mmCIF file of C-alpha atoms and ligand atoms in Angstrom:
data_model
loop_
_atom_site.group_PDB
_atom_site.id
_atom_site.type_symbol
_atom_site.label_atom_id
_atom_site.label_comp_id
_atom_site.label_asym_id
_atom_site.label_seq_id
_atom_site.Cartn_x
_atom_site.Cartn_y
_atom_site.Cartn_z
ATOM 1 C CA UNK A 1 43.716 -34.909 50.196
ATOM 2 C CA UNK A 2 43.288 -38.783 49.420
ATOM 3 C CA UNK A 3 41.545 -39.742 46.467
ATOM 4 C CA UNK A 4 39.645 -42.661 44.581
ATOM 5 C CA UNK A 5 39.132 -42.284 41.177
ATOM 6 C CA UNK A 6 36.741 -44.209 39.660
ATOM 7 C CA UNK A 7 36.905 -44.352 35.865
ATOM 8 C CA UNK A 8 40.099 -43.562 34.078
ATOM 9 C CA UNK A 9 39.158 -42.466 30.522
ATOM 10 C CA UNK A 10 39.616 -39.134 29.098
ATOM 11 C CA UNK A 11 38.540 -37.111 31.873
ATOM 12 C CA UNK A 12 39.902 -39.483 34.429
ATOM 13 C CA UNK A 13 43.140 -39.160 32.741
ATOM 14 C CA UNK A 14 42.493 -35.208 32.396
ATOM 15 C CA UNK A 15 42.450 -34.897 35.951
ATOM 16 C CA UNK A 16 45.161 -37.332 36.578
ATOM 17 C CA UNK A 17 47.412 -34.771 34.337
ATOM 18 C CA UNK A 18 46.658 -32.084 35.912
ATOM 19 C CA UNK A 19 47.698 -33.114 39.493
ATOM 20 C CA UNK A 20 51.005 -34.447 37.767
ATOM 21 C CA UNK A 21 51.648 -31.086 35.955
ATOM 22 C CA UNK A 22 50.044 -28.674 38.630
ATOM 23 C CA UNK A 23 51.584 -30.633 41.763
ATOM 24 C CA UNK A 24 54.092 -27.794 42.768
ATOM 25 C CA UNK A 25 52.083 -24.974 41.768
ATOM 26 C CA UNK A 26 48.960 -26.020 43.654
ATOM 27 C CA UNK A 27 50.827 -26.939 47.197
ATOM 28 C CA UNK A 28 52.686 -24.017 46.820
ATOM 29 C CA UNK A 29 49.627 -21.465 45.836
ATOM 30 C CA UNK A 30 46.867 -23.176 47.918
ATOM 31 C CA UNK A 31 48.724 -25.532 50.199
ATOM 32 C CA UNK A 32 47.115 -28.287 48.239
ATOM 33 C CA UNK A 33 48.390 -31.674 48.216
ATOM 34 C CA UNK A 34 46.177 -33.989 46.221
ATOM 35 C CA UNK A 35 47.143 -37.912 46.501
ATOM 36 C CA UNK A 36 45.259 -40.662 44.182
ATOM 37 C CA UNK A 37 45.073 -43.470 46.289
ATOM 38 C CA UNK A 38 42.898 -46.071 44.155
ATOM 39 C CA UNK A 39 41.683 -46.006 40.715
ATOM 40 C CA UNK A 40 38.998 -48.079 38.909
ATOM 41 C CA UNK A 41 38.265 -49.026 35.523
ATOM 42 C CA UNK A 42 35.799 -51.061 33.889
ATOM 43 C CA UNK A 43 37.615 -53.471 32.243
ATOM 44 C CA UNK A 44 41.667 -52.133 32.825
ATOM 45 C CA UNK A 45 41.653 -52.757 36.279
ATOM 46 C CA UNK A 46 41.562 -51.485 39.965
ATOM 47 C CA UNK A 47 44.941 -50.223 42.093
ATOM 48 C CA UNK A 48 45.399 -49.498 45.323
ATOM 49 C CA UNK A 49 48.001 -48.068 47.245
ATOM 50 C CA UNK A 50 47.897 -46.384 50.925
ATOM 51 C CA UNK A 51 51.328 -44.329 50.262
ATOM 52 C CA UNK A 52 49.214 -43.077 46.890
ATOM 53 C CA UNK A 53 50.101 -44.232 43.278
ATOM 54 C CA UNK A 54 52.191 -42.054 40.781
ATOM 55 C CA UNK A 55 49.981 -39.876 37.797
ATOM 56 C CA UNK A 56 52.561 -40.638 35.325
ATOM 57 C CA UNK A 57 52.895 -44.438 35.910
ATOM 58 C CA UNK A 58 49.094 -44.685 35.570
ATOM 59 C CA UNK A 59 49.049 -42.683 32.325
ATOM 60 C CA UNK A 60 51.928 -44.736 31.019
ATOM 61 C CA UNK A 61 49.924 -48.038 31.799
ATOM 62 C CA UNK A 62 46.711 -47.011 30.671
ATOM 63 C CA UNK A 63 48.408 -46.273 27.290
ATOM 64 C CA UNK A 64 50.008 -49.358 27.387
ATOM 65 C CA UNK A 65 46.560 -50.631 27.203
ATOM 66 C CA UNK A 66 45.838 -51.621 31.258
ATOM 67 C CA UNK A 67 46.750 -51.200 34.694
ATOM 68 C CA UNK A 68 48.352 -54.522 34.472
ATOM 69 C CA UNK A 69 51.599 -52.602 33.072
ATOM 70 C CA UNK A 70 51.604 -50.428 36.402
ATOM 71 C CA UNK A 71 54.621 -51.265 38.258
ATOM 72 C CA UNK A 72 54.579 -53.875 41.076
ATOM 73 C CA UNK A 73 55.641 -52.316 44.463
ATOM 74 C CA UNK A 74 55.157 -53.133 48.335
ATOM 75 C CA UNK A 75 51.920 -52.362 49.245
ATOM 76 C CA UNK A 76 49.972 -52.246 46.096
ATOM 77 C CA UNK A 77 46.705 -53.697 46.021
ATOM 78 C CA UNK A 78 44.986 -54.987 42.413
ATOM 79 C CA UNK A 79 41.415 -55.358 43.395
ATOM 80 C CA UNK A 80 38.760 -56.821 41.121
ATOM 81 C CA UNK A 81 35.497 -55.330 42.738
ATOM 82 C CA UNK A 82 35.100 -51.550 42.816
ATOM 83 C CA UNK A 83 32.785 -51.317 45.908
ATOM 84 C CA UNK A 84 35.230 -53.616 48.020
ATOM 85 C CA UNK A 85 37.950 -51.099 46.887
ATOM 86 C CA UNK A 86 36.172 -47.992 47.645
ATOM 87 C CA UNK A 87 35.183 -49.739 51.519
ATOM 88 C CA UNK A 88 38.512 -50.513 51.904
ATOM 89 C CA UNK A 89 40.196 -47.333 51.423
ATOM 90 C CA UNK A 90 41.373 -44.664 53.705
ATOM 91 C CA UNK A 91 40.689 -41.346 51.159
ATOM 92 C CA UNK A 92 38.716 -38.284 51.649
ATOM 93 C CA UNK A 93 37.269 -38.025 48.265
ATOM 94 C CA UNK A 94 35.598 -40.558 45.860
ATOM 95 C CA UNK A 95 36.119 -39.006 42.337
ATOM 96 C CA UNK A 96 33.610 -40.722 39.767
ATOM 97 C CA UNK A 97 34.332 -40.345 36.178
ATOM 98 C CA UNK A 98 33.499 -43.536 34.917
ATOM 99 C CA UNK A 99 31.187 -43.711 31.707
ATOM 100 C CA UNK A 100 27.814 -41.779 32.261
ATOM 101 C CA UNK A 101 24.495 -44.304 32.109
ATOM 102 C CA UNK A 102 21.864 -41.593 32.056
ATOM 103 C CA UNK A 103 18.531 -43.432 32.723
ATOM 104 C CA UNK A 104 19.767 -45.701 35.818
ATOM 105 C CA UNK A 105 22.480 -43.355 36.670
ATOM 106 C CA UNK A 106 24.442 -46.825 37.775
ATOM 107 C CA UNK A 107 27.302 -48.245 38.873
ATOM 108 C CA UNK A 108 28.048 -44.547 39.186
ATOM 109 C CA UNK A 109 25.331 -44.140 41.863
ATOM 110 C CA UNK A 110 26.022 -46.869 43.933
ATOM 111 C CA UNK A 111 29.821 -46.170 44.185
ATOM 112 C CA UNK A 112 28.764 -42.771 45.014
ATOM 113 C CA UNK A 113 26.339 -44.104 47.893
ATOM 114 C CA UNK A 114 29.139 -45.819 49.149
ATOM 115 C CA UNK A 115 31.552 -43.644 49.288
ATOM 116 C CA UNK A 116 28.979 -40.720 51.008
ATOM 117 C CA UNK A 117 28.017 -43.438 53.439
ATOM 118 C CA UNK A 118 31.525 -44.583 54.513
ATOM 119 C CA UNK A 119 32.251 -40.298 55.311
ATOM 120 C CA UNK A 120 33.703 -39.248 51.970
ATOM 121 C CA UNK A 121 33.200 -36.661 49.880
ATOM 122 C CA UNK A 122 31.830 -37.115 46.189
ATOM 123 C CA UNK A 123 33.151 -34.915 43.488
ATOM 124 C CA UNK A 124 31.502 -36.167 39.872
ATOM 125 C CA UNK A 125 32.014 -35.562 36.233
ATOM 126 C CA UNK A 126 29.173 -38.266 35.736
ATOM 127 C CA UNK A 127 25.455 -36.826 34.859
ATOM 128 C CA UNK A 128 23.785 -39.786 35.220
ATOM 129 C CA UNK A 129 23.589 -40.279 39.115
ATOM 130 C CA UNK A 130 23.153 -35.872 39.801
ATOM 131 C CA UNK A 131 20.312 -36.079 36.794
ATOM 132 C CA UNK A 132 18.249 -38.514 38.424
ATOM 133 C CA UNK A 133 19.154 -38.399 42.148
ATOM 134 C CA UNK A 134 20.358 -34.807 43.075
ATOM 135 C CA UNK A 135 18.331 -34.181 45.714
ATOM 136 C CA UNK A 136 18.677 -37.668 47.551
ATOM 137 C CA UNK A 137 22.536 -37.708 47.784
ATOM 138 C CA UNK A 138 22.804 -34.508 48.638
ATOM 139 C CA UNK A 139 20.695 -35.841 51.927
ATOM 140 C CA UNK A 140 22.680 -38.480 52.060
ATOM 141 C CA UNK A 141 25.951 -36.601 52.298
ATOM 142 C CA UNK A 142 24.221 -34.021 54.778
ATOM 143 C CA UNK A 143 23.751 -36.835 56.980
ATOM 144 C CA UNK A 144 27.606 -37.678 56.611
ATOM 145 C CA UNK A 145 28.664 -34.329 56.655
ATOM 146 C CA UNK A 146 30.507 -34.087 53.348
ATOM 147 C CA UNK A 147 29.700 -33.192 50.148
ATOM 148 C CA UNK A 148 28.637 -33.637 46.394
ATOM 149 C CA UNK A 149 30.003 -31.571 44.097
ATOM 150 C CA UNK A 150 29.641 -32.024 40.284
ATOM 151 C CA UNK A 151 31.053 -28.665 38.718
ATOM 152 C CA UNK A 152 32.193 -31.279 35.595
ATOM 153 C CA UNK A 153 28.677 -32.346 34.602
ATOM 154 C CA UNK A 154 27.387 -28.842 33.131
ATOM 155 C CA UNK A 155 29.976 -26.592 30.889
ATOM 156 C CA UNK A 156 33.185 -28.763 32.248
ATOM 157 C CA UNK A 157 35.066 -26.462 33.566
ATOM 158 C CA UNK A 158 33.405 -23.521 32.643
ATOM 159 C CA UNK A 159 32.384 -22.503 36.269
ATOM 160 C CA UNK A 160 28.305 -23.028 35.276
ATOM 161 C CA UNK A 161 27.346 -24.402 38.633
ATOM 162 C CA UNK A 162 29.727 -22.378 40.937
ATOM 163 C CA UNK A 163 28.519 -19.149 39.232
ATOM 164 C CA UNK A 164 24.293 -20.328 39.338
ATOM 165 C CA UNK A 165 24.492 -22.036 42.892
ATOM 166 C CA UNK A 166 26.802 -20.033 44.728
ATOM 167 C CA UNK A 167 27.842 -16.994 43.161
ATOM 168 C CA UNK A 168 24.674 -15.747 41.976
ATOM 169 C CA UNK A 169 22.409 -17.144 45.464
ATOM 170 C CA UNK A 170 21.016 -14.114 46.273
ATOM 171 C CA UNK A 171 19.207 -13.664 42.946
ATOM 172 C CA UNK A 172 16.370 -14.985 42.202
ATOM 173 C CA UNK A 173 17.325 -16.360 38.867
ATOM 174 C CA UNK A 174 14.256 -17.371 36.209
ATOM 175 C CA UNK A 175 15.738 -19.233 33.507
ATOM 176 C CA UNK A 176 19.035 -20.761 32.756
ATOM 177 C CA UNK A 177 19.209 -21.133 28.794
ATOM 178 C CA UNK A 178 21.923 -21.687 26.372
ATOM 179 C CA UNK A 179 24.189 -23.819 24.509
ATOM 180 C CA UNK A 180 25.327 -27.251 26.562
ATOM 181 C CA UNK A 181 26.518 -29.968 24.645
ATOM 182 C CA UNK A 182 29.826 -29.322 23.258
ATOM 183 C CA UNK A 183 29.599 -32.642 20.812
ATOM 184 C CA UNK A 184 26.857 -31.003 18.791
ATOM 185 C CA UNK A 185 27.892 -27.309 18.915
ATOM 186 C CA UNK A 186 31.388 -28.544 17.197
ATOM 187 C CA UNK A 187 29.623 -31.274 14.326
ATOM 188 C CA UNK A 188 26.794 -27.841 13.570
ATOM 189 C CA UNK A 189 29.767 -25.958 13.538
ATOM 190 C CA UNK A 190 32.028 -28.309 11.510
ATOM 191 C CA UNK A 191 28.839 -28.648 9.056
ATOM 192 C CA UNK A 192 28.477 -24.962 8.200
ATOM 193 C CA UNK A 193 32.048 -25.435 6.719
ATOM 194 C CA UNK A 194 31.063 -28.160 4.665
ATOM 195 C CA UNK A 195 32.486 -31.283 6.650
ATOM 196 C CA UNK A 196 29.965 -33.898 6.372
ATOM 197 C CA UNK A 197 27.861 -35.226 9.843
ATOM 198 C CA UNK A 198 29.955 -38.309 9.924
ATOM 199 C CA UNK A 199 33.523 -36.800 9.670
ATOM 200 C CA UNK A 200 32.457 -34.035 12.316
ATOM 201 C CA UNK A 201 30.771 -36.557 14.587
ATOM 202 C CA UNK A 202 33.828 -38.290 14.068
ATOM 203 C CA UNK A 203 36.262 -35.546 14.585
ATOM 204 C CA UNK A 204 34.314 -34.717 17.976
ATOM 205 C CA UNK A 205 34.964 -38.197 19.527
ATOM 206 C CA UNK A 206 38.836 -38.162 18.645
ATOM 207 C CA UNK A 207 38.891 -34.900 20.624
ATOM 208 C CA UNK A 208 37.288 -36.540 23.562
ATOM 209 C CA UNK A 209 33.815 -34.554 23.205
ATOM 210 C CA UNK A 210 31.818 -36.948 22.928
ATOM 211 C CA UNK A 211 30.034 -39.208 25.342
ATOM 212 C CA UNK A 212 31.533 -43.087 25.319
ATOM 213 C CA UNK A 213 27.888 -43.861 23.445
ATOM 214 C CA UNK A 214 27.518 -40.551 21.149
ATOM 215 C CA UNK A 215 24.165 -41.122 20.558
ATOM 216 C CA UNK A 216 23.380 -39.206 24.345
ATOM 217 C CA UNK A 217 24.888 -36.037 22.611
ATOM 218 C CA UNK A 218 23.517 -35.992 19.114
ATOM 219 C CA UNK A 219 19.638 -37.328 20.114
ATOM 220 C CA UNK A 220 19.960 -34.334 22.551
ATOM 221 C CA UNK A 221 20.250 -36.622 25.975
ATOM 222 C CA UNK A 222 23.493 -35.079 27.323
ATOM 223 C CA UNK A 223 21.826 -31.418 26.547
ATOM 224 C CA UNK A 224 18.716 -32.996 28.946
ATOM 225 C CA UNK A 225 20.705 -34.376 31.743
ATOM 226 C CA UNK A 226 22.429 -30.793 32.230
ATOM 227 C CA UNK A 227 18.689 -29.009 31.661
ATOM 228 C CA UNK A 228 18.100 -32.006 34.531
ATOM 229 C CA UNK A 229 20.908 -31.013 36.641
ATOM 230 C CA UNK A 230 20.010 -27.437 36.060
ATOM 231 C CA UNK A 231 16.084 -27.671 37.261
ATOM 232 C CA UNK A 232 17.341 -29.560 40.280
ATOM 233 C CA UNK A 233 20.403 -27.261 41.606
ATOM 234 C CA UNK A 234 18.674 -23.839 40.547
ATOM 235 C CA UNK A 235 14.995 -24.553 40.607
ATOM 236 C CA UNK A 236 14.448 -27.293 43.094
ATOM 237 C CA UNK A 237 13.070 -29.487 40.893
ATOM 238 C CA UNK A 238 13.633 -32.937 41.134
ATOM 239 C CA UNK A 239 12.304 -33.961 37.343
ATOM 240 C CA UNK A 240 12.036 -37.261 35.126
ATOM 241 C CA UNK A 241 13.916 -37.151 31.757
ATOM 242 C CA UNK A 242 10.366 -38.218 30.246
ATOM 243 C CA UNK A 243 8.719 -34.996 31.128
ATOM 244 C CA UNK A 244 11.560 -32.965 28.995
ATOM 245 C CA UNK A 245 10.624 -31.695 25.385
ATOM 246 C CA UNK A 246 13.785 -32.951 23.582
ATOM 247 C CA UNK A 247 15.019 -32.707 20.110
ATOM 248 C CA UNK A 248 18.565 -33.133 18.849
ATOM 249 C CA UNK A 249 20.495 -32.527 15.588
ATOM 250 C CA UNK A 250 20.130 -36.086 13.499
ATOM 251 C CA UNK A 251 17.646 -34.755 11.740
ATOM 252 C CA UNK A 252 19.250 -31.659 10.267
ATOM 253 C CA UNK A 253 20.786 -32.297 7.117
ATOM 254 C CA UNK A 254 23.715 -30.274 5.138
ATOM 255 C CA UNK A 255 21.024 -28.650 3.133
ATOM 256 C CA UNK A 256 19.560 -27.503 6.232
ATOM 257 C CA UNK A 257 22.536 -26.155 7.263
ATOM 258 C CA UNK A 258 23.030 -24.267 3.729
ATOM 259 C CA UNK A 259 19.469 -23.143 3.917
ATOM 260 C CA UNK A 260 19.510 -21.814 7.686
ATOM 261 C CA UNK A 261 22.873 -19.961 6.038
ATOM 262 C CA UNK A 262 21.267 -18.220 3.239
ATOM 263 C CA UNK A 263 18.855 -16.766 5.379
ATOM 264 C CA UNK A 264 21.220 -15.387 7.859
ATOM 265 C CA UNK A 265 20.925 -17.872 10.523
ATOM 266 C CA UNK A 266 22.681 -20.704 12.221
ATOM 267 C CA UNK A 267 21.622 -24.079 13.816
ATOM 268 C CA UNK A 268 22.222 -24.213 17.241
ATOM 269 C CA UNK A 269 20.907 -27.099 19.934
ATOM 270 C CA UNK A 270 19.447 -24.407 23.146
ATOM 271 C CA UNK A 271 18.532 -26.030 26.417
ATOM 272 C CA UNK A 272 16.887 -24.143 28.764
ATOM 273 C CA UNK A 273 15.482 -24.862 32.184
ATOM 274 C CA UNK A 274 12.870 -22.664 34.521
ATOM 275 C CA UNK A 275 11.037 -22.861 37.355
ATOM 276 C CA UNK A 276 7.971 -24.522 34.977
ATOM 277 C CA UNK A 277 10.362 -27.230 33.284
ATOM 278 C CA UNK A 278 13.091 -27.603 30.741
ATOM 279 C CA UNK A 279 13.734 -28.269 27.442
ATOM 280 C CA UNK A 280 15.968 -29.172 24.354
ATOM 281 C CA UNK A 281 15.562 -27.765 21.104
ATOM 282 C CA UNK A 282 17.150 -27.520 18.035
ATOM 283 C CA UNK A 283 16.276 -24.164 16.246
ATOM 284 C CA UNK A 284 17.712 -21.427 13.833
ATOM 285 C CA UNK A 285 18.950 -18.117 15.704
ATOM 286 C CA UNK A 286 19.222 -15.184 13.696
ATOM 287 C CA UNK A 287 23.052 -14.066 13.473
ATOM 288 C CA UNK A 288 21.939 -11.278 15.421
ATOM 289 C CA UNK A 289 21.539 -13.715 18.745
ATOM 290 C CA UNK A 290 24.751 -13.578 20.555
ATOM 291 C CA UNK A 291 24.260 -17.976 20.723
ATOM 292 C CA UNK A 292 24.730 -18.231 17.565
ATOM 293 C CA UNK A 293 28.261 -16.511 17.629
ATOM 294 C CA UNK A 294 28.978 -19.666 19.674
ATOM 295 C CA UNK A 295 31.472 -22.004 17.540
ATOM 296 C CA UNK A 296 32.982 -25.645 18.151
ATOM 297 C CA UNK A 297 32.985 -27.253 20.995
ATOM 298 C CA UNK A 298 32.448 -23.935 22.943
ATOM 299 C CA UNK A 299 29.490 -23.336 25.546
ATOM 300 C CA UNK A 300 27.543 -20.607 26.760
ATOM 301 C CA UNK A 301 25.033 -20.026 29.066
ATOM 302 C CA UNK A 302 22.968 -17.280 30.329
ATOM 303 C CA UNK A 303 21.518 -16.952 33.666
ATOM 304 C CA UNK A 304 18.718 -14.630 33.740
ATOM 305 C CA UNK A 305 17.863 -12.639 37.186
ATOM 306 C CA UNK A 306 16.309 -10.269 39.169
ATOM 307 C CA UNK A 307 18.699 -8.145 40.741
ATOM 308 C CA UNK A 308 21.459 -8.588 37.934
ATOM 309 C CA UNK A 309 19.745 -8.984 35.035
ATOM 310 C CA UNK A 310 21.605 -11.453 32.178
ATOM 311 C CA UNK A 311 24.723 -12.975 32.946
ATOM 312 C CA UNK A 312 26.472 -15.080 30.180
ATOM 313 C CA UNK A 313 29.041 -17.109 30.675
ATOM 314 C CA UNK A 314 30.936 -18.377 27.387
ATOM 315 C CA UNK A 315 33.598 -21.155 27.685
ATOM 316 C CA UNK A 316 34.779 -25.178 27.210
ATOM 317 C CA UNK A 317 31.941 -27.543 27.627
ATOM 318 C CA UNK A 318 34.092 -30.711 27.050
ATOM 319 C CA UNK A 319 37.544 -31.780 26.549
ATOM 320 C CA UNK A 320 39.987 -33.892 28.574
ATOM 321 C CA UNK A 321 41.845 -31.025 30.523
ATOM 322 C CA UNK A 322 38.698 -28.643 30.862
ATOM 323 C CA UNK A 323 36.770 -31.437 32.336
ATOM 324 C CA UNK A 324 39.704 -32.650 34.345
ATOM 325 C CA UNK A 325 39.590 -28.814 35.474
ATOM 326 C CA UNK A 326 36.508 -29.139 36.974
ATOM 327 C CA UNK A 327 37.246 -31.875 38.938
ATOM 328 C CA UNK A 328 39.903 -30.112 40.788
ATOM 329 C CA UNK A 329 38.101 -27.148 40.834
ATOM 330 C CA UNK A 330 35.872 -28.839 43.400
ATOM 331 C CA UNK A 331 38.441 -30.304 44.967
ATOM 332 C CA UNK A 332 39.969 -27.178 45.669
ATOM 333 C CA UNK A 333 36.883 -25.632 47.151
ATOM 334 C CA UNK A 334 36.895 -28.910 49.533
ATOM 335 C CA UNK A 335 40.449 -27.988 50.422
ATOM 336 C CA UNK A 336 39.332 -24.278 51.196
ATOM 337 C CA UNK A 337 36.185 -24.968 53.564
ATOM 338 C CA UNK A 338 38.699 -27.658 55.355
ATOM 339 C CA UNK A 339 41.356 -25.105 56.284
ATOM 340 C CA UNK A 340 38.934 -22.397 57.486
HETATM 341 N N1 HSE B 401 29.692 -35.146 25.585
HETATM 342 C C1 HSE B 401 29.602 -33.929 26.332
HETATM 343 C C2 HSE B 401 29.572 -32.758 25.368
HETATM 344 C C3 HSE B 401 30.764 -33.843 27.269
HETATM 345 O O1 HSE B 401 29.852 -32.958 24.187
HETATM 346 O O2 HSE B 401 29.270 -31.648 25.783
HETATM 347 C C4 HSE B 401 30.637 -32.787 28.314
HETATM 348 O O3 HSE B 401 29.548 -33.021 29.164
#
């Protein structure tokens, strides 16, 4: 399988690890053979190479600061635009992990309307362009017969969307509701032991939790792109982030915290999403509440049906491998409807 990647950050870099470590184990377990044939950054650079380019030389450049410390060979292309890149390549899959924009869901969106136009698949970490435009490139790669897959953008990989859309299909399934930014979970978490906001928030970006602009996870915007995801891949509903009730966790202070404590209770940001709309609150949850059990950078969710009543699923909502995870996680189910 030939990919693009587009963005080569933590969960680019996440992914690109796990095809270096996993290489042997994959091909010889699922006859999987995943090649990256271009990358693109921002502002590190764009490679191309039709015979593929190696994992580890692109991890050792990146940390070397750019892609302009990735070895010189026959063949390799250094592009400057992205869109020429992605036209230009023989691959299968476009891959887009570059840095979420969650109100114009762009460049991510375009490079993904590329990519579904010129016949390839699009598998996404990014929650800007499935947010806001769901429903029209799933058309669009209808028409093109591939597909859009964004396991990454709701409980990384933490199978959230496999187990709502597919696994659980022939429920009729009411509300989704639980805990889905990781960011927040871990600085509420890190607060009830008496780190301060800053150190946590801090903390939760050095792990690679947090969003490139943290403010989308603290002011509750990351939780509202998944509760967006959510009401369009469960429900149906195509919906604005201006008609979501959201709240985030700036507001809460350590006293808050110590309060919410003393009474038996815990802080926790809940999304939730039904067939009437979605939301994202911050509220205290008695002990009691199995959500509030949640700690770190941990997520849960709980789908709520007819014919199987609740069905929780507790796991990683962020981090460079778990997200990376995800990524190949769709990849693989690409590789498994191509061999049938
Ligand atoms: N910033 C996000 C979080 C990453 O903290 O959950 C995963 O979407």
């Amino acid at each position: 399988m030939r990919l693009i990647l587009i963005g080569f950050g933590t969960v680019g870099q996440g992914l690109a690890q796990i095809l270096q470590d996993k290489a042997a184990d994959l091909k010889k377990r699922q006859g999987f053979e995943g090649r990256i044939v271009g990358v693109a950054t921002g502002s590190r650079g764009i490679l191309y190479h039709d015979d593929g380019l190696s994992p580890a030389d692109l991890l050792a450049a990146i940390d070397k600061g750019s892609f302009d410390h990735y070895p010189n060979s026959v063949g390799l292309h250094r592009y400057n635009d992205v869109v020429q890149m992605i036209q230009a390549a023989t691959a299968d899959v476009l891959v887009e992990a570059s840095p979420t924009h969650l109100d114009s869901g762009q460049p991510a969106l375009s490079y993904m309307e590329a990519a579904l136009q010129s016949g390839k698949h699009v598998v996404t970490a990014n929650k800007g362009p499935i947010a806001r435009d769901l429903s029209h490139l799933q058309a669009m790669a209808a028409d093109n017969q591939v597909q859009v897959r964004f396991e990454a953008t709701v409980m990384a990989g933490t199978p959230a969307v496999a187990t709502g859309i597919d696994l659980l299909s022939g429920c009729t399934i009411s509300e989704a509701r639980g805990i889905l930014n990781g960011t927040t979970n871990y600085i509420l978490t890190q607060m009830e032991e008496g780190l301060s906001y800053e150190k946590a928030l801090k903390q939760a970006q050095t792990l690679g939790y947090a969003e490139t602009d943290p403010t989308a996870d603290v002011e509750g915007w990351d939780a509202a792109a998944k509760v967006l995801i959510l009401l369009s891949a469960l429900f149906g509903q195509q919906t604005a982030q201006s008609d979501l009730s959201v709240t985030g966790i700036t507001a809460i202070t350590q006293a808050d915290i110590e309060a919410a404590k003393k009474s038996g209770e815990r802080y926790k940001l809940i999304a939730s999403a039904n067939a009437t709309g979605g939301r994202v609150q911050a509220m205290r949850l008695p002990l009691s509440d199995p959500l509030a059990q949640i700690g770190g950078a941990t997520n849960a969710i709980t789908f709520s049906t007819d014919l199987m009543g609740d069905i929780t699923l507790i796991g990683a909502g962020a981090g460079k491998l778990e997200t990376g995870y995800a990524l190949l996680a769709d990849l693989l189910a690409i590789h498994r409807q191509q061999c049938v």
